[in-house]
Amino acid sequence: GIQVEQSPPDLILQEGANSTLRCNFSDSVNNLQWFHQNPWGQLINLFYIPSGTKQNGRLSATTVATERYSLLYISSSQTTDSGVYFCAVPDRGSTLGRLYFGRGTQLTVWP
Amino acid sequence: DAGVIQSPRHEVTEMGQEVTLRCKPISGHDYLFWYRQTMMRGLELLIYFNNNVPIDDSGMPEDRFSAKMPNASFSTLKIQPSEPRDSAVYFCASSFGGPSGQFFGPGTRLTVL
């Protein structure tokens, strides 16, 4: 299967700071998803982003498929942003079916 | 939309007992996925269905695990007999195969004593 690596593994921020999370993957993919797992364990679909840039409020994501990486930007972080951020990709040549997840970035935002 | 619904939310059982986890996907979604999350192995796919048909069950750990999808709105994951190493959070997710990705349920936290 495809290898997905995320960095950094842990990130601690003061409220109001900005951050960038990175996701590298080992093969060509047709799409990529970013998820947020909140402290209660719920996995929330943030972005479906095969390529280019998308924005949703204070969050934005950029995928450069040709270079096999994606970035998640969090601006003006809030305590509610705390949790684990995962990226996930499907099998090579697929847009559907199984997703391969990275190990996640654990984000802690202090007030 | 109600989102993906899973039950029970928590399950505590003793080794050797049968466990059944339930999932109702989002209406209109034709893909359904079962994942397991542990600290050691992270999130891993167990099995997924398309139009109620199992497509890939290569992630099912062993014969003690089985999954069914009798109709488009219901799926079960059964563990018989359960073992302590099965303790994990089990997630169900669904998608419609379009450009929106997979949506996860709240998960079932299973503890096998």
mmCIF file of N, CA and C in Angstrom, chain B residues 25-88:
data_model
loop_
_atom_site.group_PDB
_atom_site.id
_atom_site.type_symbol
_atom_site.label_atom_id
_atom_site.label_comp_id
_atom_site.label_asym_id
_atom_site.label_seq_id
_atom_site.Cartn_x
_atom_site.Cartn_y
_atom_site.Cartn_z
ATOM 1 N N PRO B 25 -25.314 4.022 7.251
ATOM 2 C CA PRO B 25 -24.597 5.040 6.469
ATOM 3 C C PRO B 25 -25.488 6.229 6.144
ATOM 4 N N ILE B 26 -24.883 7.263 5.615
ATOM 5 C CA ILE B 26 -25.645 8.419 5.154
ATOM 6 C C ILE B 26 -26.497 8.000 3.958
ATOM 7 N N SER B 27 -27.746 8.425 3.969
ATOM 8 C CA SER B 27 -28.670 8.052 2.900
ATOM 9 C C SER B 27 -28.118 8.473 1.542
ATOM 10 N N GLY B 28 -28.143 7.551 0.581
ATOM 11 C CA GLY B 28 -27.658 7.849 -0.759
ATOM 12 C C GLY B 28 -26.215 7.467 -0.998
ATOM 13 N N HIS B 29 -25.484 7.196 0.084
ATOM 14 C CA HIS B 29 -24.102 6.762 -0.076
ATOM 15 C C HIS B 29 -24.066 5.290 -0.459
ATOM 16 N N ASP B 30 -23.204 4.950 -1.436
ATOM 17 C CA ASP B 30 -23.157 3.565 -1.894
ATOM 18 C C ASP B 30 -21.871 2.844 -1.499
ATOM 19 N N TYR B 31 -20.992 3.531 -0.751
ATOM 20 C CA TYR B 31 -19.799 2.892 -0.206
ATOM 21 C C TYR B 31 -19.882 2.920 1.316
ATOM 22 N N LEU B 32 -19.526 1.789 1.928
ATOM 23 C CA LEU B 32 -19.492 1.723 3.384
ATOM 24 C C LEU B 32 -18.187 1.054 3.805
ATOM 25 N N PHE B 33 -17.554 1.645 4.819
ATOM 26 C CA PHE B 33 -16.233 1.210 5.259
ATOM 27 C C PHE B 33 -16.266 0.925 6.767
ATOM 28 N N TRP B 34 -15.538 -0.091 7.181
ATOM 29 C CA TRP B 34 -15.296 -0.362 8.603
ATOM 30 C C TRP B 34 -13.795 -0.195 8.862
ATOM 31 N N TYR B 35 -13.468 0.665 9.846
ATOM 32 C CA TYR B 35 -12.084 0.909 10.247
ATOM 33 C C TYR B 35 -11.936 0.564 11.733
ATOM 34 N N ARG B 36 -10.698 0.319 12.104
ATOM 35 C CA ARG B 36 -10.366 0.104 13.512
ATOM 36 C C ARG B 36 -9.207 1.039 13.856
ATOM 37 N N GLN B 37 -9.289 1.650 15.032
ATOM 38 C CA GLN B 37 -8.226 2.556 15.466
ATOM 39 C C GLN B 37 -7.658 2.091 16.801
ATOM 40 N N THR B 38 -6.356 1.889 16.828
ATOM 41 C CA THR B 38 -5.635 1.577 18.066
ATOM 42 C C THR B 38 -4.403 2.456 18.142
ATOM 43 N N MET B 39 -3.866 2.588 19.347
ATOM 44 C CA MET B 39 -2.656 3.383 19.508
ATOM 45 C C MET B 39 -1.506 2.774 18.733
ATOM 46 N N MET B 40 -1.423 1.450 18.750
ATOM 47 C CA MET B 40 -0.280 0.785 18.123
ATOM 48 C C MET B 40 -0.327 0.853 16.597
ATOM 49 N N ARG B 41 -1.487 0.645 16.022
ATOM 50 C CA ARG B 41 -1.589 0.486 14.571
ATOM 51 C C ARG B 41 -2.260 1.654 13.876
ATOM 52 N N GLY B 42 -2.758 2.626 14.641
ATOM 53 C CA GLY B 42 -3.423 3.761 14.021
ATOM 54 C C GLY B 42 -4.765 3.355 13.422
ATOM 55 N N LEU B 43 -5.151 4.046 12.355
ATOM 56 C CA LEU B 43 -6.403 3.761 11.660
ATOM 57 C C LEU B 43 -6.148 2.766 10.538
ATOM 58 N N GLU B 44 -6.870 1.674 10.559
ATOM 59 C CA GLU B 44 -6.683 0.661 9.526
ATOM 60 C C GLU B 44 -8.043 0.189 9.010
ATOM 61 N N LEU B 45 -8.111 -0.002 7.700
ATOM 62 C CA LEU B 45 -9.344 -0.449 7.081
ATOM 63 C C LEU B 45 -9.524 -1.946 7.311
ATOM 64 N N LEU B 46 -10.720 -2.329 7.708
ATOM 65 C CA LEU B 46 -11.022 -3.746 7.882
ATOM 66 C C LEU B 46 -11.679 -4.311 6.629
ATOM 67 N N ILE B 47 -12.720 -3.635 6.154
ATOM 68 C CA ILE B 47 -13.485 -4.112 5.010
ATOM 69 C C ILE B 47 -14.262 -2.945 4.433
ATOM 70 N N TYR B 48 -14.563 -3.006 3.126
ATOM 71 C CA TYR B 48 -15.496 -2.027 2.597
ATOM 72 C C TYR B 48 -16.439 -2.669 1.579
ATOM 73 N N PHE B 49 -17.608 -2.053 1.460
ATOM 74 C CA PHE B 49 -18.688 -2.507 0.587
ATOM 75 C C PHE B 49 -18.993 -1.433 -0.453
ATOM 76 N N ASN B 50 -19.410 -1.890 -1.622
ATOM 77 C CA ASN B 50 -19.972 -1.006 -2.629
ATOM 78 C C ASN B 50 -21.304 -1.611 -3.075
ATOM 79 N N ASN B 51 -22.355 -0.810 -2.985
ATOM 80 C CA ASN B 51 -23.691 -1.329 -3.322
ATOM 81 C C ASN B 51 -23.987 -2.646 -2.595
ATOM 82 N N ASN B 52 -23.640 -2.674 -1.318
ATOM 83 C CA ASN B 52 -23.928 -3.792 -0.403
ATOM 84 C C ASN B 52 -23.054 -5.020 -0.633
ATOM 85 N N VAL B 53 -22.143 -4.965 -1.580
ATOM 86 C CA VAL B 53 -21.285 -6.106 -1.890
ATOM 87 C C VAL B 53 -19.898 -5.872 -1.299
ATOM 88 N N PRO B 54 -19.352 -6.849 -0.555
ATOM 89 C CA PRO B 54 -17.992 -6.672 -0.028
ATOM 90 C C PRO B 54 -16.973 -6.630 -1.163
ATOM 91 N N ILE B 55 -16.146 -5.597 -1.168
ATOM 92 C CA ILE B 55 -15.170 -5.401 -2.240
ATOM 93 C C ILE B 55 -13.764 -5.800 -1.799
ATOM 94 N N ASP B 56 -13.410 -5.431 -0.593
ATOM 95 C CA ASP B 56 -12.052 -5.676 -0.104
ATOM 96 C C ASP B 56 -12.134 -5.994 1.378
ATOM 97 N N ASP B 57 -11.877 -7.244 1.735
ATOM 98 C CA ASP B 57 -11.896 -7.629 3.152
ATOM 99 C C ASP B 57 -10.499 -8.054 3.606
ATOM 100 N N SER B 58 -9.485 -7.608 2.899
ATOM 101 C CA SER B 58 -8.120 -8.033 3.215
ATOM 102 C C SER B 58 -7.638 -7.528 4.569
ATOM 103 N N GLY B 59 -8.317 -6.533 5.104
ATOM 104 C CA GLY B 59 -7.935 -6.017 6.407
ATOM 105 C C GLY B 59 -8.589 -6.704 7.586
ATOM 106 N N MET B 60 -9.500 -7.611 7.323
ATOM 107 C CA MET B 60 -10.156 -8.345 8.411
ATOM 108 C C MET B 60 -9.116 -9.236 9.075
ATOM 109 N N PRO B 61 -8.926 -9.078 10.388
ATOM 110 C CA PRO B 61 -7.796 -9.735 11.055
ATOM 111 C C PRO B 61 -7.798 -11.254 10.939
ATOM 112 N N GLU B 62 -8.911 -11.870 11.115
ATOM 113 C CA GLU B 62 -8.979 -13.331 11.122
ATOM 114 C C GLU B 62 -10.430 -13.750 11.065
ATOM 115 N N ASP B 63 -10.628 -15.067 11.061
ATOM 116 C CA ASP B 63 -11.988 -15.584 10.873
ATOM 117 C C ASP B 63 -12.945 -15.208 11.991
ATOM 118 N N ARG B 64 -12.433 -14.717 13.069
ATOM 119 C CA ARG B 64 -13.324 -14.320 14.156
ATOM 120 C C ARG B 64 -14.137 -13.081 13.790
ATOM 121 N N PHE B 65 -13.680 -12.361 12.779
ATOM 122 C CA PHE B 65 -14.354 -11.146 12.348
ATOM 123 C C PHE B 65 -15.190 -11.433 11.100
ATOM 124 N N SER B 66 -16.402 -10.899 11.084
ATOM 125 C CA SER B 66 -17.243 -10.995 9.894
ATOM 126 C C SER B 66 -18.066 -9.728 9.769
ATOM 127 N N ALA B 67 -18.389 -9.355 8.542
ATOM 128 C CA ALA B 67 -19.186 -8.154 8.302
ATOM 129 C C ALA B 67 -20.234 -8.460 7.253
ATOM 130 N N LYS B 68 -21.384 -7.829 7.421
ATOM 131 C CA LYS B 68 -22.473 -8.001 6.473
ATOM 132 C C LYS B 68 -23.106 -6.662 6.166
ATOM 133 N N MET B 69 -23.701 -6.588 4.997
ATOM 134 C CA MET B 69 -24.486 -5.406 4.636
ATOM 135 C C MET B 69 -25.737 -5.899 3.924
ATOM 136 N N PRO B 70 -26.782 -6.217 4.664
ATOM 137 C CA PRO B 70 -27.977 -6.804 4.072
ATOM 138 C C PRO B 70 -28.776 -5.847 3.193
ATOM 139 N N ASN B 71 -28.617 -4.540 3.433
ATOM 140 C CA ASN B 71 -29.291 -3.558 2.589
ATOM 141 C C ASN B 71 -28.507 -2.256 2.615
ATOM 142 N N ALA B 72 -28.962 -1.293 1.847
ATOM 143 C CA ALA B 72 -28.194 -0.051 1.664
ATOM 144 C C ALA B 72 -28.127 0.814 2.909
ATOM 145 N N SER B 73 -28.937 0.505 3.911
ATOM 146 C CA SER B 73 -28.985 1.395 5.074
ATOM 147 C C SER B 73 -28.509 0.728 6.359
ATOM 148 N N PHE B 74 -27.853 -0.437 6.257
ATOM 149 C CA PHE B 74 -27.482 -1.116 7.490
ATOM 150 C C PHE B 74 -26.315 -2.070 7.256
ATOM 151 N N SER B 75 -25.368 -2.041 8.213
ATOM 152 C CA SER B 75 -24.253 -2.975 8.166
ATOM 153 C C SER B 75 -23.890 -3.387 9.578
ATOM 154 N N THR B 76 -23.363 -4.603 9.708
ATOM 155 C CA THR B 76 -22.903 -5.081 11.006
ATOM 156 C C THR B 76 -21.484 -5.604 10.896
ATOM 157 N N LEU B 77 -20.752 -5.450 11.988
ATOM 158 C CA LEU B 77 -19.437 -6.049 12.144
ATOM 159 C C LEU B 77 -19.507 -6.914 13.386
ATOM 160 N N LYS B 78 -19.218 -8.193 13.224
ATOM 161 C CA LYS B 78 -19.358 -9.146 14.321
ATOM 162 C C LYS B 78 -17.998 -9.733 14.660
ATOM 163 N N ILE B 79 -17.766 -9.884 15.940
ATOM 164 C CA ILE B 79 -16.543 -10.522 16.433
ATOM 165 C C ILE B 79 -16.990 -11.689 17.325
ATOM 166 N N GLN B 80 -16.569 -12.883 16.949
ATOM 167 C CA GLN B 80 -16.972 -14.069 17.688
ATOM 168 C C GLN B 80 -15.903 -15.149 17.563
ATOM 169 N N PRO B 81 -15.256 -15.552 18.648
ATOM 170 C CA PRO B 81 -15.319 -14.987 19.990
ATOM 171 C C PRO B 81 -14.387 -13.789 20.131
ATOM 172 N N SER B 82 -14.739 -12.858 20.992
ATOM 173 C CA SER B 82 -13.912 -11.671 21.187
ATOM 174 C C SER B 82 -12.711 -11.992 22.074
ATOM 175 N N GLU B 83 -11.629 -11.221 21.870
ATOM 176 C CA GLU B 83 -10.402 -11.358 22.646
ATOM 177 C C GLU B 83 -9.964 -9.974 23.118
ATOM 178 N N PRO B 84 -9.182 -9.925 24.208
ATOM 179 C CA PRO B 84 -8.732 -8.613 24.701
ATOM 180 C C PRO B 84 -8.017 -7.773 23.646
ATOM 181 N N ARG B 85 -7.292 -8.409 22.727
ATOM 182 C CA ARG B 85 -6.569 -7.635 21.706
ATOM 183 C C ARG B 85 -7.500 -6.997 20.685
ATOM 184 N N ASP B 86 -8.774 -7.317 20.727
ATOM 185 C CA ASP B 86 -9.752 -6.670 19.851
ATOM 186 C C ASP B 86 -10.192 -5.307 20.394
ATOM 187 N N SER B 87 -9.777 -5.000 21.604
ATOM 188 C CA SER B 87 -10.152 -3.711 22.200
ATOM 189 C C SER B 87 -9.625 -2.578 21.329
ATOM 190 N N ALA B 88 -10.519 -1.673 20.929
ATOM 191 C CA ALA B 88 -10.176 -0.602 19.985
ATOM 192 C C ALA B 88 -11.409 0.265 19.801
#
